[in-house]
Amino acid sequence: MPTYVFRTTDQTSQTPVDIRQSFANNEAAKQEARDALAEMAQDGLPVNDLKRLAITVLDEFGNCIVEYRLVLEETTDVAEGDRLTVMTINPEIFPR
């Protein structure tokens, strides 16, 4: 089975950590990365300077297959009294 690298940036780290795992194919590696990102989010919101959680999946040759990110964004671009709800869904992460 091919070996993949999950390059992770968690809640507190500035430097990504590489984790090697074997999967049957790209789709299996991508599914595991999505699941791992969801687990990372359960541990809390990012407090690193990047304000994001991320997992980049690299194939055995170091080529990027996909990167999944959860970004914490703060904004003050809201008029007084207005309510703002922003949701961005990446269809690659959440297929219909």
JSON list of C-alpha atoms in Angstrom, two decimals:
[
{"chain": "A", "resi": 1, "resn": "MET", "atom": "CA", "xyz": [0.00, 0.00, 0.00]},
{"chain": "A", "resi": 2, "resn": "PRO", "atom": "CA", "xyz": [1.20, 3.53, -0.72]},
{"chain": "A", "resi": 3, "resn": "THR", "atom": "CA", "xyz": [2.49, 5.67, 2.13]},
{"chain": "A", "resi": 4, "resn": "TYR", "atom": "CA", "xyz": [1.06, 9.14, 2.62]},
{"chain": "A", "resi": 5, "resn": "VAL", "atom": "CA", "xyz": [2.22, 12.04, 4.77]},
{"chain": "A", "resi": 6, "resn": "PHE", "atom": "CA", "xyz": [-0.30, 14.02, 6.79]},
{"chain": "A", "resi": 7, "resn": "ARG", "atom": "CA", "xyz": [1.25, 17.43, 7.48]},
{"chain": "A", "resi": 8, "resn": "THR", "atom": "CA", "xyz": [-0.78, 18.83, 10.37]},
{"chain": "A", "resi": 9, "resn": "THR", "atom": "CA", "xyz": [-1.06, 22.27, 11.95]},
{"chain": "A", "resi": 10, "resn": "ASP", "atom": "CA", "xyz": [-3.03, 22.04, 15.18]},
{"chain": "A", "resi": 11, "resn": "GLN", "atom": "CA", "xyz": [-4.46, 24.49, 17.72]},
{"chain": "A", "resi": 12, "resn": "THR", "atom": "CA", "xyz": [-1.16, 25.63, 19.20]},
{"chain": "A", "resi": 13, "resn": "SER", "atom": "CA", "xyz": [1.66, 24.77, 16.82]},
{"chain": "A", "resi": 14, "resn": "GLN", "atom": "CA", "xyz": [3.44, 27.13, 14.49]},
{"chain": "A", "resi": 15, "resn": "THR", "atom": "CA", "xyz": [5.41, 24.34, 12.85]},
{"chain": "A", "resi": 16, "resn": "PRO", "atom": "CA", "xyz": [3.61, 21.57, 10.95]},
{"chain": "A", "resi": 17, "resn": "VAL", "atom": "CA", "xyz": [4.09, 17.99, 12.10]},
{"chain": "A", "resi": 18, "resn": "ASP", "atom": "CA", "xyz": [4.43, 15.14, 9.58]},
{"chain": "A", "resi": 19, "resn": "ILE", "atom": "CA", "xyz": [2.71, 11.82, 10.23]},
{"chain": "A", "resi": 20, "resn": "ARG", "atom": "CA", "xyz": [3.21, 8.88, 7.85]},
{"chain": "A", "resi": 21, "resn": "GLN", "atom": "CA", "xyz": [0.45, 6.35, 7.22]},
{"chain": "A", "resi": 22, "resn": "SER", "atom": "CA", "xyz": [-0.35, 3.76, 4.58]},
{"chain": "A", "resi": 23, "resn": "PHE", "atom": "CA", "xyz": [-3.67, 3.69, 2.72]},
{"chain": "A", "resi": 24, "resn": "ALA", "atom": "CA", "xyz": [-5.07, 1.71, -0.16]},
{"chain": "A", "resi": 25, "resn": "ASN", "atom": "CA", "xyz": [-5.52, 4.80, -2.36]},
{"chain": "A", "resi": 26, "resn": "ASN", "atom": "CA", "xyz": [-5.87, 8.60, -2.46]},
{"chain": "A", "resi": 27, "resn": "GLU", "atom": "CA", "xyz": [-9.56, 8.52, -1.56]},
{"chain": "A", "resi": 28, "resn": "ALA", "atom": "CA", "xyz": [-8.91, 6.49, 1.59]},
{"chain": "A", "resi": 29, "resn": "ALA", "atom": "CA", "xyz": [-6.15, 8.91, 2.64]},
{"chain": "A", "resi": 30, "resn": "LYS", "atom": "CA", "xyz": [-8.41, 11.91, 1.99]},
{"chain": "A", "resi": 31, "resn": "GLN", "atom": "CA", "xyz": [-11.24, 10.40, 4.05]},
{"chain": "A", "resi": 32, "resn": "GLU", "atom": "CA", "xyz": [-8.89, 9.77, 6.97]},
{"chain": "A", "resi": 33, "resn": "ALA", "atom": "CA", "xyz": [-7.59, 13.36, 6.72]},
{"chain": "A", "resi": 34, "resn": "ARG", "atom": "CA", "xyz": [-11.14, 14.74, 6.88]},
{"chain": "A", "resi": 35, "resn": "ASP", "atom": "CA", "xyz": [-11.88, 12.59, 9.92]},
{"chain": "A", "resi": 36, "resn": "ALA", "atom": "CA", "xyz": [-8.62, 13.65, 11.59]},
{"chain": "A", "resi": 37, "resn": "LEU", "atom": "CA", "xyz": [-9.37, 17.33, 10.99]},
{"chain": "A", "resi": 38, "resn": "ALA", "atom": "CA", "xyz": [-12.79, 16.91, 12.60]},
{"chain": "A", "resi": 39, "resn": "GLU", "atom": "CA", "xyz": [-11.13, 15.29, 15.63]},
{"chain": "A", "resi": 40, "resn": "MET", "atom": "CA", "xyz": [-8.61, 18.14, 15.82]},
{"chain": "A", "resi": 41, "resn": "ALA", "atom": "CA", "xyz": [-11.49, 20.64, 15.84]},
{"chain": "A", "resi": 42, "resn": "GLN", "atom": "CA", "xyz": [-13.08, 18.82, 18.79]},
{"chain": "A", "resi": 43, "resn": "ASP", "atom": "CA", "xyz": [-9.92, 19.57, 20.78]},
{"chain": "A", "resi": 44, "resn": "GLY", "atom": "CA", "xyz": [-10.62, 23.31, 20.50]},
{"chain": "A", "resi": 45, "resn": "LEU", "atom": "CA", "xyz": [-10.33, 26.36, 18.31]},
{"chain": "A", "resi": 46, "resn": "PRO", "atom": "CA", "xyz": [-6.95, 27.40, 16.96]},
{"chain": "A", "resi": 47, "resn": "VAL", "atom": "CA", "xyz": [-4.92, 29.81, 19.08]},
{"chain": "A", "resi": 48, "resn": "ASN", "atom": "CA", "xyz": [-1.85, 29.81, 16.86]},
{"chain": "A", "resi": 49, "resn": "ASP", "atom": "CA", "xyz": [-0.97, 32.91, 14.82]},
{"chain": "A", "resi": 50, "resn": "LEU", "atom": "CA", "xyz": [-2.39, 31.32, 11.68]},
{"chain": "A", "resi": 51, "resn": "LYS", "atom": "CA", "xyz": [-5.83, 30.94, 13.32]},
{"chain": "A", "resi": 52, "resn": "ARG", "atom": "CA", "xyz": [-6.38, 27.68, 11.49]},
{"chain": "A", "resi": 53, "resn": "LEU", "atom": "CA", "xyz": [-6.28, 23.93, 11.73]},
{"chain": "A", "resi": 54, "resn": "ALA", "atom": "CA", "xyz": [-4.95, 22.22, 8.64]},
{"chain": "A", "resi": 55, "resn": "ILE", "atom": "CA", "xyz": [-4.01, 18.85, 7.23]},
{"chain": "A", "resi": 56, "resn": "THR", "atom": "CA", "xyz": [-2.11, 18.58, 3.97]},
{"chain": "A", "resi": 57, "resn": "VAL", "atom": "CA", "xyz": [-2.02, 15.13, 2.39]},
{"chain": "A", "resi": 58, "resn": "LEU", "atom": "CA", "xyz": [1.13, 14.32, 0.41]},
{"chain": "A", "resi": 59, "resn": "ASP", "atom": "CA", "xyz": [1.64, 11.20, -1.67]},
{"chain": "A", "resi": 60, "resn": "GLU", "atom": "CA", "xyz": [4.69, 8.98, -1.39]},
{"chain": "A", "resi": 61, "resn": "PHE", "atom": "CA", "xyz": [6.55, 11.26, -3.84]},
{"chain": "A", "resi": 62, "resn": "GLY", "atom": "CA", "xyz": [5.83, 14.43, -1.85]},
{"chain": "A", "resi": 63, "resn": "ASN", "atom": "CA", "xyz": [3.11, 15.69, -4.20]},
{"chain": "A", "resi": 64, "resn": "CYS", "atom": "CA", "xyz": [0.18, 17.46, -2.56]},
{"chain": "A", "resi": 65, "resn": "ILE", "atom": "CA", "xyz": [-3.05, 15.49, -2.95]},
{"chain": "A", "resi": 66, "resn": "VAL", "atom": "CA", "xyz": [-5.25, 17.90, -0.99]},
{"chain": "A", "resi": 67, "resn": "GLU", "atom": "CA", "xyz": [-5.23, 20.32, 1.93]},
{"chain": "A", "resi": 68, "resn": "TYR", "atom": "CA", "xyz": [-8.14, 20.65, 4.33]},
{"chain": "A", "resi": 69, "resn": "ARG", "atom": "CA", "xyz": [-8.41, 23.74, 6.55]},
{"chain": "A", "resi": 70, "resn": "LEU", "atom": "CA", "xyz": [-10.66, 25.06, 9.28]},
{"chain": "A", "resi": 71, "resn": "VAL", "atom": "CA", "xyz": [-10.09, 28.79, 9.69]},
{"chain": "A", "resi": 72, "resn": "LEU", "atom": "CA", "xyz": [-11.10, 30.96, 12.63]},
{"chain": "A", "resi": 73, "resn": "GLU", "atom": "CA", "xyz": [-11.91, 34.38, 11.26]},
{"chain": "A", "resi": 74, "resn": "GLU", "atom": "CA", "xyz": [-12.76, 37.42, 13.34]},
{"chain": "A", "resi": 75, "resn": "THR", "atom": "CA", "xyz": [-14.42, 40.43, 11.77]},
{"chain": "A", "resi": 76, "resn": "THR", "atom": "CA", "xyz": [-15.79, 43.76, 12.86]},
{"chain": "A", "resi": 77, "resn": "ASP", "atom": "CA", "xyz": [-17.32, 44.53, 9.45]},
{"chain": "A", "resi": 78, "resn": "VAL", "atom": "CA", "xyz": [-20.83, 44.40, 10.85]},
{"chain": "A", "resi": 79, "resn": "ALA", "atom": "CA", "xyz": [-23.11, 47.43, 11.01]},
{"chain": "A", "resi": 80, "resn": "GLU", "atom": "CA", "xyz": [-24.58, 48.08, 14.45]},
{"chain": "A", "resi": 81, "resn": "GLY", "atom": "CA", "xyz": [-27.72, 46.03, 14.93]},
{"chain": "A", "resi": 82, "resn": "ASP", "atom": "CA", "xyz": [-26.98, 43.76, 11.97]},
{"chain": "A", "resi": 83, "resn": "ARG", "atom": "CA", "xyz": [-26.46, 40.08, 12.44]},
{"chain": "A", "resi": 84, "resn": "LEU", "atom": "CA", "xyz": [-23.76, 38.39, 10.45]},
{"chain": "A", "resi": 85, "resn": "THR", "atom": "CA", "xyz": [-23.58, 34.70, 9.73]},
{"chain": "A", "resi": 86, "resn": "VAL", "atom": "CA", "xyz": [-20.80, 33.49, 7.49]},
{"chain": "A", "resi": 87, "resn": "MET", "atom": "CA", "xyz": [-20.47, 29.90, 6.46]},
{"chain": "A", "resi": 88, "resn": "THR", "atom": "CA", "xyz": [-18.12, 28.71, 3.78]},
{"chain": "A", "resi": 89, "resn": "ILE", "atom": "CA", "xyz": [-18.39, 25.10, 2.74]},
{"chain": "A", "resi": 90, "resn": "ASN", "atom": "CA", "xyz": [-15.74, 23.61, 0.55]},
{"chain": "A", "resi": 91, "resn": "PRO", "atom": "CA", "xyz": [-17.53, 21.00, -1.62]},
{"chain": "A", "resi": 92, "resn": "GLU", "atom": "CA", "xyz": [-14.37, 18.91, -1.68]},
{"chain": "A", "resi": 93, "resn": "ILE", "atom": "CA", "xyz": [-14.60, 18.53, 2.10]},
{"chain": "A", "resi": 94, "resn": "PHE", "atom": "CA", "xyz": [-18.37, 18.21, 2.35]},
{"chain": "A", "resi": 95, "resn": "PRO", "atom": "CA", "xyz": [-19.66, 16.56, -0.84]},
{"chain": "A", "resi": 96, "resn": "ARG", "atom": "CA", "xyz": [-23.39, 16.63, -1.45]}
]
